[in-house]
Tab-separated table of C-alpha atoms in Angstrom:
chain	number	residue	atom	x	y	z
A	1	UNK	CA	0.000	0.000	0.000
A	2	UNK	CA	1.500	3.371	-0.597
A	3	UNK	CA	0.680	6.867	0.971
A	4	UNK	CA	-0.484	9.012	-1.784
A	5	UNK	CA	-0.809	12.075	0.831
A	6	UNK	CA	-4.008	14.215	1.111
A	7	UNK	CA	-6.302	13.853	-1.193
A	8	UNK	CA	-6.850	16.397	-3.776
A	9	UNK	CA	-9.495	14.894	-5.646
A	10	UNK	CA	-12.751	12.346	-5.425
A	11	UNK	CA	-15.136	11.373	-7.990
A	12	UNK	CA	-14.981	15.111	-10.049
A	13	UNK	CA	-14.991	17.083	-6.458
A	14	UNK	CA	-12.068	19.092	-5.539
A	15	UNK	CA	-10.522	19.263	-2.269
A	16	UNK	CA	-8.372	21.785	-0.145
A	17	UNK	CA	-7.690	21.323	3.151
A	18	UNK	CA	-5.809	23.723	5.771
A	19	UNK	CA	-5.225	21.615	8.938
A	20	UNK	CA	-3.773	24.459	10.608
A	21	UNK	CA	-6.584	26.852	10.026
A	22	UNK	CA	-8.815	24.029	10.465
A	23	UNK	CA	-10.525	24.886	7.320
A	24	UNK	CA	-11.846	22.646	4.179
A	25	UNK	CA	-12.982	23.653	0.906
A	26	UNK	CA	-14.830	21.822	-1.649
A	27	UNK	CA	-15.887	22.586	-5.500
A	28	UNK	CA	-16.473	21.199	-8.424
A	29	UNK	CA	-14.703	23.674	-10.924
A	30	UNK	CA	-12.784	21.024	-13.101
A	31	UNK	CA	-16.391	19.202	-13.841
A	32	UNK	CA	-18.386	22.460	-14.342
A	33	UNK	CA	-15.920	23.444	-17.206
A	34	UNK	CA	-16.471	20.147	-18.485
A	35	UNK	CA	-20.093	19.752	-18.755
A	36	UNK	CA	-19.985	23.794	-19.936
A	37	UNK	CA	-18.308	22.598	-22.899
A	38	UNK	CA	-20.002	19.361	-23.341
A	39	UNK	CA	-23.702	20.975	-24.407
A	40	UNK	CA	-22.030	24.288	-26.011
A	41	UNK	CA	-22.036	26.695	-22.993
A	42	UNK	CA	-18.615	27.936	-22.517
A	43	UNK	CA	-19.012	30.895	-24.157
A	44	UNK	CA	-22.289	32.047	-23.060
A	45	UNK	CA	-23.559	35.096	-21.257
A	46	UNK	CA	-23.356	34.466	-17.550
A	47	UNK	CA	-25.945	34.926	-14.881
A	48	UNK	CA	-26.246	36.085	-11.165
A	49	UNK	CA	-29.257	33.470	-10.327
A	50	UNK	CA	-30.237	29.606	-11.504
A	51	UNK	CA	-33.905	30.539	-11.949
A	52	UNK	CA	-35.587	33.585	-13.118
A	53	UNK	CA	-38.567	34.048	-10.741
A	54	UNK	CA	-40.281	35.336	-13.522
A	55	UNK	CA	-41.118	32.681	-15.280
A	56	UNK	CA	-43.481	30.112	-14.313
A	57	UNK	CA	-43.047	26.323	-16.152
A	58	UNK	CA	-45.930	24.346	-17.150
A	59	UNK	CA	-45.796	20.890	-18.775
A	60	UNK	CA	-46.008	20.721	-22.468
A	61	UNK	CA	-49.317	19.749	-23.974
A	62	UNK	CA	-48.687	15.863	-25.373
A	63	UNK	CA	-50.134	16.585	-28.962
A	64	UNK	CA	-47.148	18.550	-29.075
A	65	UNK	CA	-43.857	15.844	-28.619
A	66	UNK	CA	-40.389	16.687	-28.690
A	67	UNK	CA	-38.521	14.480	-30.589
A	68	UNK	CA	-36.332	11.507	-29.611
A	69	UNK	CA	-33.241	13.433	-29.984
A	70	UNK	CA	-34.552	16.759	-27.999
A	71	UNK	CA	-35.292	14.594	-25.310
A	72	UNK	CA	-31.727	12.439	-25.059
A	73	UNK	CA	-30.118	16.007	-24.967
A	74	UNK	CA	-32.789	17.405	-22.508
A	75	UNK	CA	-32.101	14.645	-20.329
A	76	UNK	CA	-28.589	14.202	-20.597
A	77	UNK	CA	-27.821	18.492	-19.682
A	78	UNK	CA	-30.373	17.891	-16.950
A	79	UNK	CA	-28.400	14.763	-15.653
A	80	UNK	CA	-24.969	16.583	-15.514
A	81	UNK	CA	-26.760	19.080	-13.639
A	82	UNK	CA	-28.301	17.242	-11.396
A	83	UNK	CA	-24.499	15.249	-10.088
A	84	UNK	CA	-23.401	19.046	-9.576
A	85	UNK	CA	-26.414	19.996	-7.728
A	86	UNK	CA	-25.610	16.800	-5.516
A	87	UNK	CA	-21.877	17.021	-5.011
A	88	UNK	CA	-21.611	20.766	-3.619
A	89	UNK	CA	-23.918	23.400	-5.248
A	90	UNK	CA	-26.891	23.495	-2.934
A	91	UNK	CA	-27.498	26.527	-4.869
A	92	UNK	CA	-28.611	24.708	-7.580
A	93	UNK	CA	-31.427	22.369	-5.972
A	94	UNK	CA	-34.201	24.030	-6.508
A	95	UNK	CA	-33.846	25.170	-10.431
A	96	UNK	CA	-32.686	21.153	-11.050
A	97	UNK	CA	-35.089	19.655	-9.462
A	98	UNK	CA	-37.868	22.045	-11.557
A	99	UNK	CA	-35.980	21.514	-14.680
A	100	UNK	CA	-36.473	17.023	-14.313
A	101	UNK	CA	-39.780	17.144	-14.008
A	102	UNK	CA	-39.991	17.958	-17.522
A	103	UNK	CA	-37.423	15.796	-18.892
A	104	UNK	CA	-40.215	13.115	-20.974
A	105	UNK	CA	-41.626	15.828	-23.407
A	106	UNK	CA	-39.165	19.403	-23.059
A	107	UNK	CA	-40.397	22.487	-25.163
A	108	UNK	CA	-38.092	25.593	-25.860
A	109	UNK	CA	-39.173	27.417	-22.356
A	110	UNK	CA	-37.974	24.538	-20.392
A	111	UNK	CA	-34.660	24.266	-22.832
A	112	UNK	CA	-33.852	28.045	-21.717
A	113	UNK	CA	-34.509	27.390	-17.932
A	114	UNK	CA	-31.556	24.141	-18.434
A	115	UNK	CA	-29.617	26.959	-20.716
A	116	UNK	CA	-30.205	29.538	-17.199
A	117	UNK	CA	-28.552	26.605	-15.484
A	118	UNK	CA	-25.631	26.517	-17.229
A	119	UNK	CA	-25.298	30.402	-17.621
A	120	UNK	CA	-25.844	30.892	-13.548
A	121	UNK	CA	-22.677	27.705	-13.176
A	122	UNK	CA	-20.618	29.933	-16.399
A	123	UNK	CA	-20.707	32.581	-13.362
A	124	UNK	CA	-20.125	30.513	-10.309
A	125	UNK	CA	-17.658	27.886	-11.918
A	126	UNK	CA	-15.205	27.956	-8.837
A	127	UNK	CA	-17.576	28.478	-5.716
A	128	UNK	CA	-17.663	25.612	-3.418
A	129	UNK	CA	-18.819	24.907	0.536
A	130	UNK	CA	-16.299	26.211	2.690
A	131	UNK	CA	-16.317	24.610	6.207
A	132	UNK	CA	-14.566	26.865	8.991
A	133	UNK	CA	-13.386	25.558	12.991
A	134	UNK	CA	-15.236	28.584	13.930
A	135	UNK	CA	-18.458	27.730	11.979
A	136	UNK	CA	-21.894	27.000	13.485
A	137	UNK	CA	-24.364	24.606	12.845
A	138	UNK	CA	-28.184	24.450	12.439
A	139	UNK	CA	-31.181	23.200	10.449
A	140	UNK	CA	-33.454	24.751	8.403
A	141	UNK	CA	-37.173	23.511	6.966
A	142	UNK	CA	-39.762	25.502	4.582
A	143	UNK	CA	-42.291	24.937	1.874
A	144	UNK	CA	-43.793	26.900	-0.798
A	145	UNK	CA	-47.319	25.851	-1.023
A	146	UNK	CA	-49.286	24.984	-4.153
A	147	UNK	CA	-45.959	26.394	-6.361
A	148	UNK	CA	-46.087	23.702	-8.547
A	149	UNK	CA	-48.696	23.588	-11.838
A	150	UNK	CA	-50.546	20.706	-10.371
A	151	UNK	CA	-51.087	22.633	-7.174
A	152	UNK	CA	-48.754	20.078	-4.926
A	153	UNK	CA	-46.344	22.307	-2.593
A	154	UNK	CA	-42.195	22.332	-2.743
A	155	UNK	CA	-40.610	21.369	0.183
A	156	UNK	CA	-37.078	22.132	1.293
A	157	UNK	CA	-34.452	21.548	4.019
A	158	UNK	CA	-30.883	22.467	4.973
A	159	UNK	CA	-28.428	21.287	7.703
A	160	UNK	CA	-24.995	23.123	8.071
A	161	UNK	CA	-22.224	22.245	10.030
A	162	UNK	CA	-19.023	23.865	11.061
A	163	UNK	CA	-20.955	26.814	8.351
A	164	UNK	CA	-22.123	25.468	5.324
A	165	UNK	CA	-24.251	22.688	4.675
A	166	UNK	CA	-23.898	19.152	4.740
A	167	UNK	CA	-26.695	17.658	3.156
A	168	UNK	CA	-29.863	20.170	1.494
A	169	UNK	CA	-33.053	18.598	-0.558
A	170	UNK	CA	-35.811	20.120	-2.361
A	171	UNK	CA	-38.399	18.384	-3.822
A	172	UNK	CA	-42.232	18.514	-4.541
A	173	UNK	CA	-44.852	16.940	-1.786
A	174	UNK	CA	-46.908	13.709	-2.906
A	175	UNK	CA	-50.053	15.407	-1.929
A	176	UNK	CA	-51.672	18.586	-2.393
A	177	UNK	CA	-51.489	20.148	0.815
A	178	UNK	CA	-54.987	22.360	2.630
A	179	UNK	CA	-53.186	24.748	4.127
A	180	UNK	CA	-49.744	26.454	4.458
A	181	UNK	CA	-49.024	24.922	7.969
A	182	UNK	CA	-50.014	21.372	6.297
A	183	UNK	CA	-47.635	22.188	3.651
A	184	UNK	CA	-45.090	22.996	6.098
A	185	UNK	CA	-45.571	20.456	8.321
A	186	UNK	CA	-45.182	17.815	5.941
A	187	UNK	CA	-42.120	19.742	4.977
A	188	UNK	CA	-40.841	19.280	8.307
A	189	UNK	CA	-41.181	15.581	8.809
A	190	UNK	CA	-38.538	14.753	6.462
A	191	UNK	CA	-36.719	17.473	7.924
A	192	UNK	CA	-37.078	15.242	10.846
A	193	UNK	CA	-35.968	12.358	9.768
A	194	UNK	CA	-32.608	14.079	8.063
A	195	UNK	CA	-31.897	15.218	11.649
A	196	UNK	CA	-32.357	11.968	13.285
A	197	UNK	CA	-30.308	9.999	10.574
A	198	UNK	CA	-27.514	12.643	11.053
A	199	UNK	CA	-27.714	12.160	15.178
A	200	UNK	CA	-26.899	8.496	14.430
A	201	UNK	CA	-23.968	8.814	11.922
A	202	UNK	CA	-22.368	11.767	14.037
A	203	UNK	CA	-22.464	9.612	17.070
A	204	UNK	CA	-21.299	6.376	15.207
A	205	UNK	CA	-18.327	8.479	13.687
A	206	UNK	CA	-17.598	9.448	17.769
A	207	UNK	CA	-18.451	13.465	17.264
A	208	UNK	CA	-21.630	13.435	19.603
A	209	UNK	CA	-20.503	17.201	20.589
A	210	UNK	CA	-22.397	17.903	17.545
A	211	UNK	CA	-25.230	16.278	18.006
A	212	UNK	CA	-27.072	19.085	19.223
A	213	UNK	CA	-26.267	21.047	16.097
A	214	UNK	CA	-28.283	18.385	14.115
A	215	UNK	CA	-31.365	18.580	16.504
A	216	UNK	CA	-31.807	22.298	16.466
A	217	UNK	CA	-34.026	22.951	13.285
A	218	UNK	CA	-35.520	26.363	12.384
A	219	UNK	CA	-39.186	26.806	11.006
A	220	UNK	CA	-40.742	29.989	9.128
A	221	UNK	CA	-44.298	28.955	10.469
A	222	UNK	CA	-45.649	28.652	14.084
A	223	UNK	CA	-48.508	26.460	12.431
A	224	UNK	CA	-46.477	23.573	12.247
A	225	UNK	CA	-44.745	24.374	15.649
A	226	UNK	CA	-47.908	24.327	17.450
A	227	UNK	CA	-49.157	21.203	15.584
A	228	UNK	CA	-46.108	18.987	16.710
A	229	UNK	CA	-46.022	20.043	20.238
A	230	UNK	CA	-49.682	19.546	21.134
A	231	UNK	CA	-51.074	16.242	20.706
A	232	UNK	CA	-54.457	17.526	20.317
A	233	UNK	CA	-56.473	16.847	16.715
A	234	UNK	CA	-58.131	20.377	15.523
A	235	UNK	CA	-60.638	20.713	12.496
A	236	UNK	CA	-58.090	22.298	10.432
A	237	UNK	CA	-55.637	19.391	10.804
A	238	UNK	CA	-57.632	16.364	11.890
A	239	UNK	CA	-57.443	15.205	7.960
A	240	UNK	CA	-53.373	14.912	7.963
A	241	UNK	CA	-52.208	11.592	7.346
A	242	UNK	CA	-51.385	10.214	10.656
A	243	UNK	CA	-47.343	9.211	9.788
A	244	UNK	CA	-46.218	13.028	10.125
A	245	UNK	CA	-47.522	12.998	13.586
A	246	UNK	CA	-44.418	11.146	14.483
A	247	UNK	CA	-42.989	14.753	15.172
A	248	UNK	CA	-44.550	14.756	18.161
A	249	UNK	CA	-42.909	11.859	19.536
A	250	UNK	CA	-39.688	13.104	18.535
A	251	UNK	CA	-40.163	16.030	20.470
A	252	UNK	CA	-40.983	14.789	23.591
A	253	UNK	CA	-38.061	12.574	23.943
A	254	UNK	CA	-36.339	15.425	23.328
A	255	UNK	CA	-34.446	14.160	20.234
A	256	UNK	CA	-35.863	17.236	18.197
A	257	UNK	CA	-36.063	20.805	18.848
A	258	UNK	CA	-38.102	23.629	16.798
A	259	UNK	CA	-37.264	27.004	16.416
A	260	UNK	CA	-39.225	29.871	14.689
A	261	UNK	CA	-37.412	32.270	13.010
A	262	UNK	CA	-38.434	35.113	10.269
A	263	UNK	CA	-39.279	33.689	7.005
A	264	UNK	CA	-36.672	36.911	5.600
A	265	UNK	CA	-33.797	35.060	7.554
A	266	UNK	CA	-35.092	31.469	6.452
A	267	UNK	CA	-32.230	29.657	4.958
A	268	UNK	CA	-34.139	26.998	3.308
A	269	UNK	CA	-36.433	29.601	1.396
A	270	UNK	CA	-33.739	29.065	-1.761
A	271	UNK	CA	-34.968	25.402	-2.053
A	272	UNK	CA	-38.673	25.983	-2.746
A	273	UNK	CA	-38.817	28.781	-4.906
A	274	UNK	CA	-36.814	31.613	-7.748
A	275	UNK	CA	-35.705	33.788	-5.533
A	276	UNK	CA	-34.418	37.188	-6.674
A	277	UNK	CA	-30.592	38.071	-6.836
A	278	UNK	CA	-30.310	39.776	-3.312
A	279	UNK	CA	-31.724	37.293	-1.444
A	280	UNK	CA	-30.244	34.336	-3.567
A	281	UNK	CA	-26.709	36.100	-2.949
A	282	UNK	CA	-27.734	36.246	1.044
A	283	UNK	CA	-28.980	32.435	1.109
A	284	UNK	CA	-25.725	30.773	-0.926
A	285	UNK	CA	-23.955	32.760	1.811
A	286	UNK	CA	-25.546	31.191	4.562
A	287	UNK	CA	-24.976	27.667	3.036
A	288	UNK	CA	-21.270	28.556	3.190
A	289	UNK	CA	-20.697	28.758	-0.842
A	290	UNK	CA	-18.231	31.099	-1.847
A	291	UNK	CA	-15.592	31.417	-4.656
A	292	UNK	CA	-12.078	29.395	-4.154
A	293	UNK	CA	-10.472	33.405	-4.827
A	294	UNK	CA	-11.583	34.854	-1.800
A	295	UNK	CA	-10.682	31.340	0.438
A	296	UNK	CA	-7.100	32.575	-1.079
A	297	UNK	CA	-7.368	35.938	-0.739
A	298	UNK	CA	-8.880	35.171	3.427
A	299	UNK	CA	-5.336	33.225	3.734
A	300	UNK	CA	-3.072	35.216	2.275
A	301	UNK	CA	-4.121	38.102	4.960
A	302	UNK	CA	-4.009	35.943	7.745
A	303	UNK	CA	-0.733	34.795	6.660
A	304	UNK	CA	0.561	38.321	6.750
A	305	UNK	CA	-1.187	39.098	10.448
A	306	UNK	CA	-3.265	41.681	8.662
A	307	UNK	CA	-7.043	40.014	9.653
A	308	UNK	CA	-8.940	36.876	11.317
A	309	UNK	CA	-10.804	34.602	9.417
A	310	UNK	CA	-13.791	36.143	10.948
A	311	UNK	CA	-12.999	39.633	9.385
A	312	UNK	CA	-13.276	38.180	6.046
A	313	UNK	CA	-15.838	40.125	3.521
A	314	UNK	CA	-16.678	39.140	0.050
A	315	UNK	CA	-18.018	40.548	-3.003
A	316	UNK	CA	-21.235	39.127	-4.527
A	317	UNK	CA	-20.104	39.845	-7.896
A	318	UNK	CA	-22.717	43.410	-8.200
A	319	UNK	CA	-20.134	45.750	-6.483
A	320	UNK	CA	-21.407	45.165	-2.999
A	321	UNK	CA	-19.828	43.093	-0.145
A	322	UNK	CA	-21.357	40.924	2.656
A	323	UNK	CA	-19.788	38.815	5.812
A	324	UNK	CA	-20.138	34.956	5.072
A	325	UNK	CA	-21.694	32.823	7.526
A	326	UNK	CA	-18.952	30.445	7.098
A	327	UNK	CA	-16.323	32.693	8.448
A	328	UNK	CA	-19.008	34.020	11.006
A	329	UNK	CA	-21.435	32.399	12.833
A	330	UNK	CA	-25.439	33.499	12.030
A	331	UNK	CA	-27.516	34.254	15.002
A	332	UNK	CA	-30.949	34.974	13.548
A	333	UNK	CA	-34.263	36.674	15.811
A	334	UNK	CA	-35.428	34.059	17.303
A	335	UNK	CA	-38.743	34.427	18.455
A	336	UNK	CA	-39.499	31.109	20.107
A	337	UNK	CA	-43.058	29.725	20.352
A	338	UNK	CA	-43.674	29.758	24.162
A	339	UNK	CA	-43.443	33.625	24.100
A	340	UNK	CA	-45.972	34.114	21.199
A	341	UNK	CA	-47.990	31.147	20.589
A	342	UNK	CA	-50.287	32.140	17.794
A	343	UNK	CA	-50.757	29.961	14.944
């Protein structure tokens, strides 16, 4: 066997390590310049967000097929998208997982929202998560309800560790949900069962001090708050399907604990809809994505004594500057439910 030393690379994603700082950083530049020239898009005209929130998709009437050779390339752009939406652009989740649900019969509006893709990743080609010592941790459920053309709600969830996120998922609910707490609710419970499977692998991989990172998990909505801490069945919610009520369970034994904060500081809000460019610049922040030339710009001035890693600032590419939430931890208003317990 034979030491190859760190390792730079895995399966297209990019790795760079700073034990001393106690810092990783992970990207997927080498890939995105791949599939950019793969369907034609390395020279095109770059973009500042995935989706334009502008635009509403609908599914393509079927007297009106694409052919067999739109759809291989419809599918095939959507696929390479999709493995760089799973390996480290969170950013991405929401405009992929729109983009697939159109992949058996594409029409030229769905072709430009892949193209918007590719333009927004032209942009972004050498952003990555950037995980700090000094990071926090916390999890983060919403849903959008009725978004979708058949009425069914988008759901979303974030976790972040040491600042940036670990695992993210947005995706569209199996049922049409009543109400915005159902919606939200149901949006929770696999937010739920995220945080419990990450509980168990922390503690089988021996870091239980971060256990309670994974069990803290912020909520836009007291609706849902109030649903899974009082056992009692009210007209409104009597009709949800009795396997999201495991919440409550979860809650008493203390394995789960909810958290409102305001929907304007909810993380998870870029998984379940288009959001416009400040607040999509704010979000990716949060998730700890930002470009590999300010990680070497952040350690070239702390090599030189001239700032902390938690003095950092970066440019979101429109002449203005924010703080990342990688370099410093988020504290958002919390507002917790036993001191205003409306619904």
């Amino acid at each position: 066997m034979t030491d190859l030393g760190e390792l730079p690379t895995f399966l297209g994603l990019e790795i760079e390590g700073n034990r001393k700082q106690r810092t990783l950083f992970l990207s997927q530049k080498k890939y995105i310049t791949k599939i950019l020239g793969d369907h034609g898009m390395q020279d095109c005209n770059p973009v500042s967000t995935p989706a334009d929130p502008h635009v509403r998709l609908e599914r393509t009437s079927l007297s009106i097929p694409a052919s067999e050779e739109e759809g291989r390339g419809y599918q095939s752009a959507v696929r390479s998208l999709m493995y760089a939406m799973l390996g480290k652009r969170p950013d991405l989740a929401y405009a992929v997982s729109k983009v697939s649900q159109y992949s058996t019969n594409p029409d030229p509006t769905h072709w430009t929202a892949v193209k918007r893709v590719f333009r927004y990743l032209a942009r972004t080609q050498d952003q990555g998560l950037y995980y700090s010592g000094g990071g926090t941790g916390s999890g983060f459920t919403v849903a959008d309800r009725g978004s979708s053309d058949d009425r069914r709600s988008i759901g979303g969830y974030t976790f972040l560790l040491y600042g940036a996120a670990v695992c993210w998922n947005s995706k569209k609910q199996a049922t049409v949900a009543l109400s915005s707490t159902e919606a939200e609710y149901m949006a929770l419970t696999q937010a739920v069962k995220e945080s419990l499977w990450l509980q168990g692998i922390l503690s089988h991989l021996g870091a239980e001090n971060h256990v309670p990172d994974v069990k803290s998990i912020y909520v836009d909505n007291q609706g849902p708050i109030a649903l899974a801490r009082n056992p009692e069945f009210h007209a409104r919610t009597k009709h949800i399907n009795i396997h999201y009520h495991f919440i409550r369970e979860q809650i008493e034994n203390q394995e789960i604990q909810l958290t409102y904060c305001p929907t304007s500081e909810m993380t998870a809000d870029i998984f379940t809809k288009a959001l416009p460019e400040p607040s999509f610049t704010k979000h990716t922040l949060r998730l700890g994505l930002v470009s590999h030339s300010t990680i070497k710009q952040q350690n070239v001035q702390v090599g030189h004594g001239h700032t902390s890693k938690e003095g950092v600032r970066m440019s979101t590419g429109e002449g203005r500057s924010c703080e990342s939430p990688a370099l410093i931890p988020w504290s958002p208003d919390i507002v917790p439910l036993e001191d205003d317990g409306r619904m």
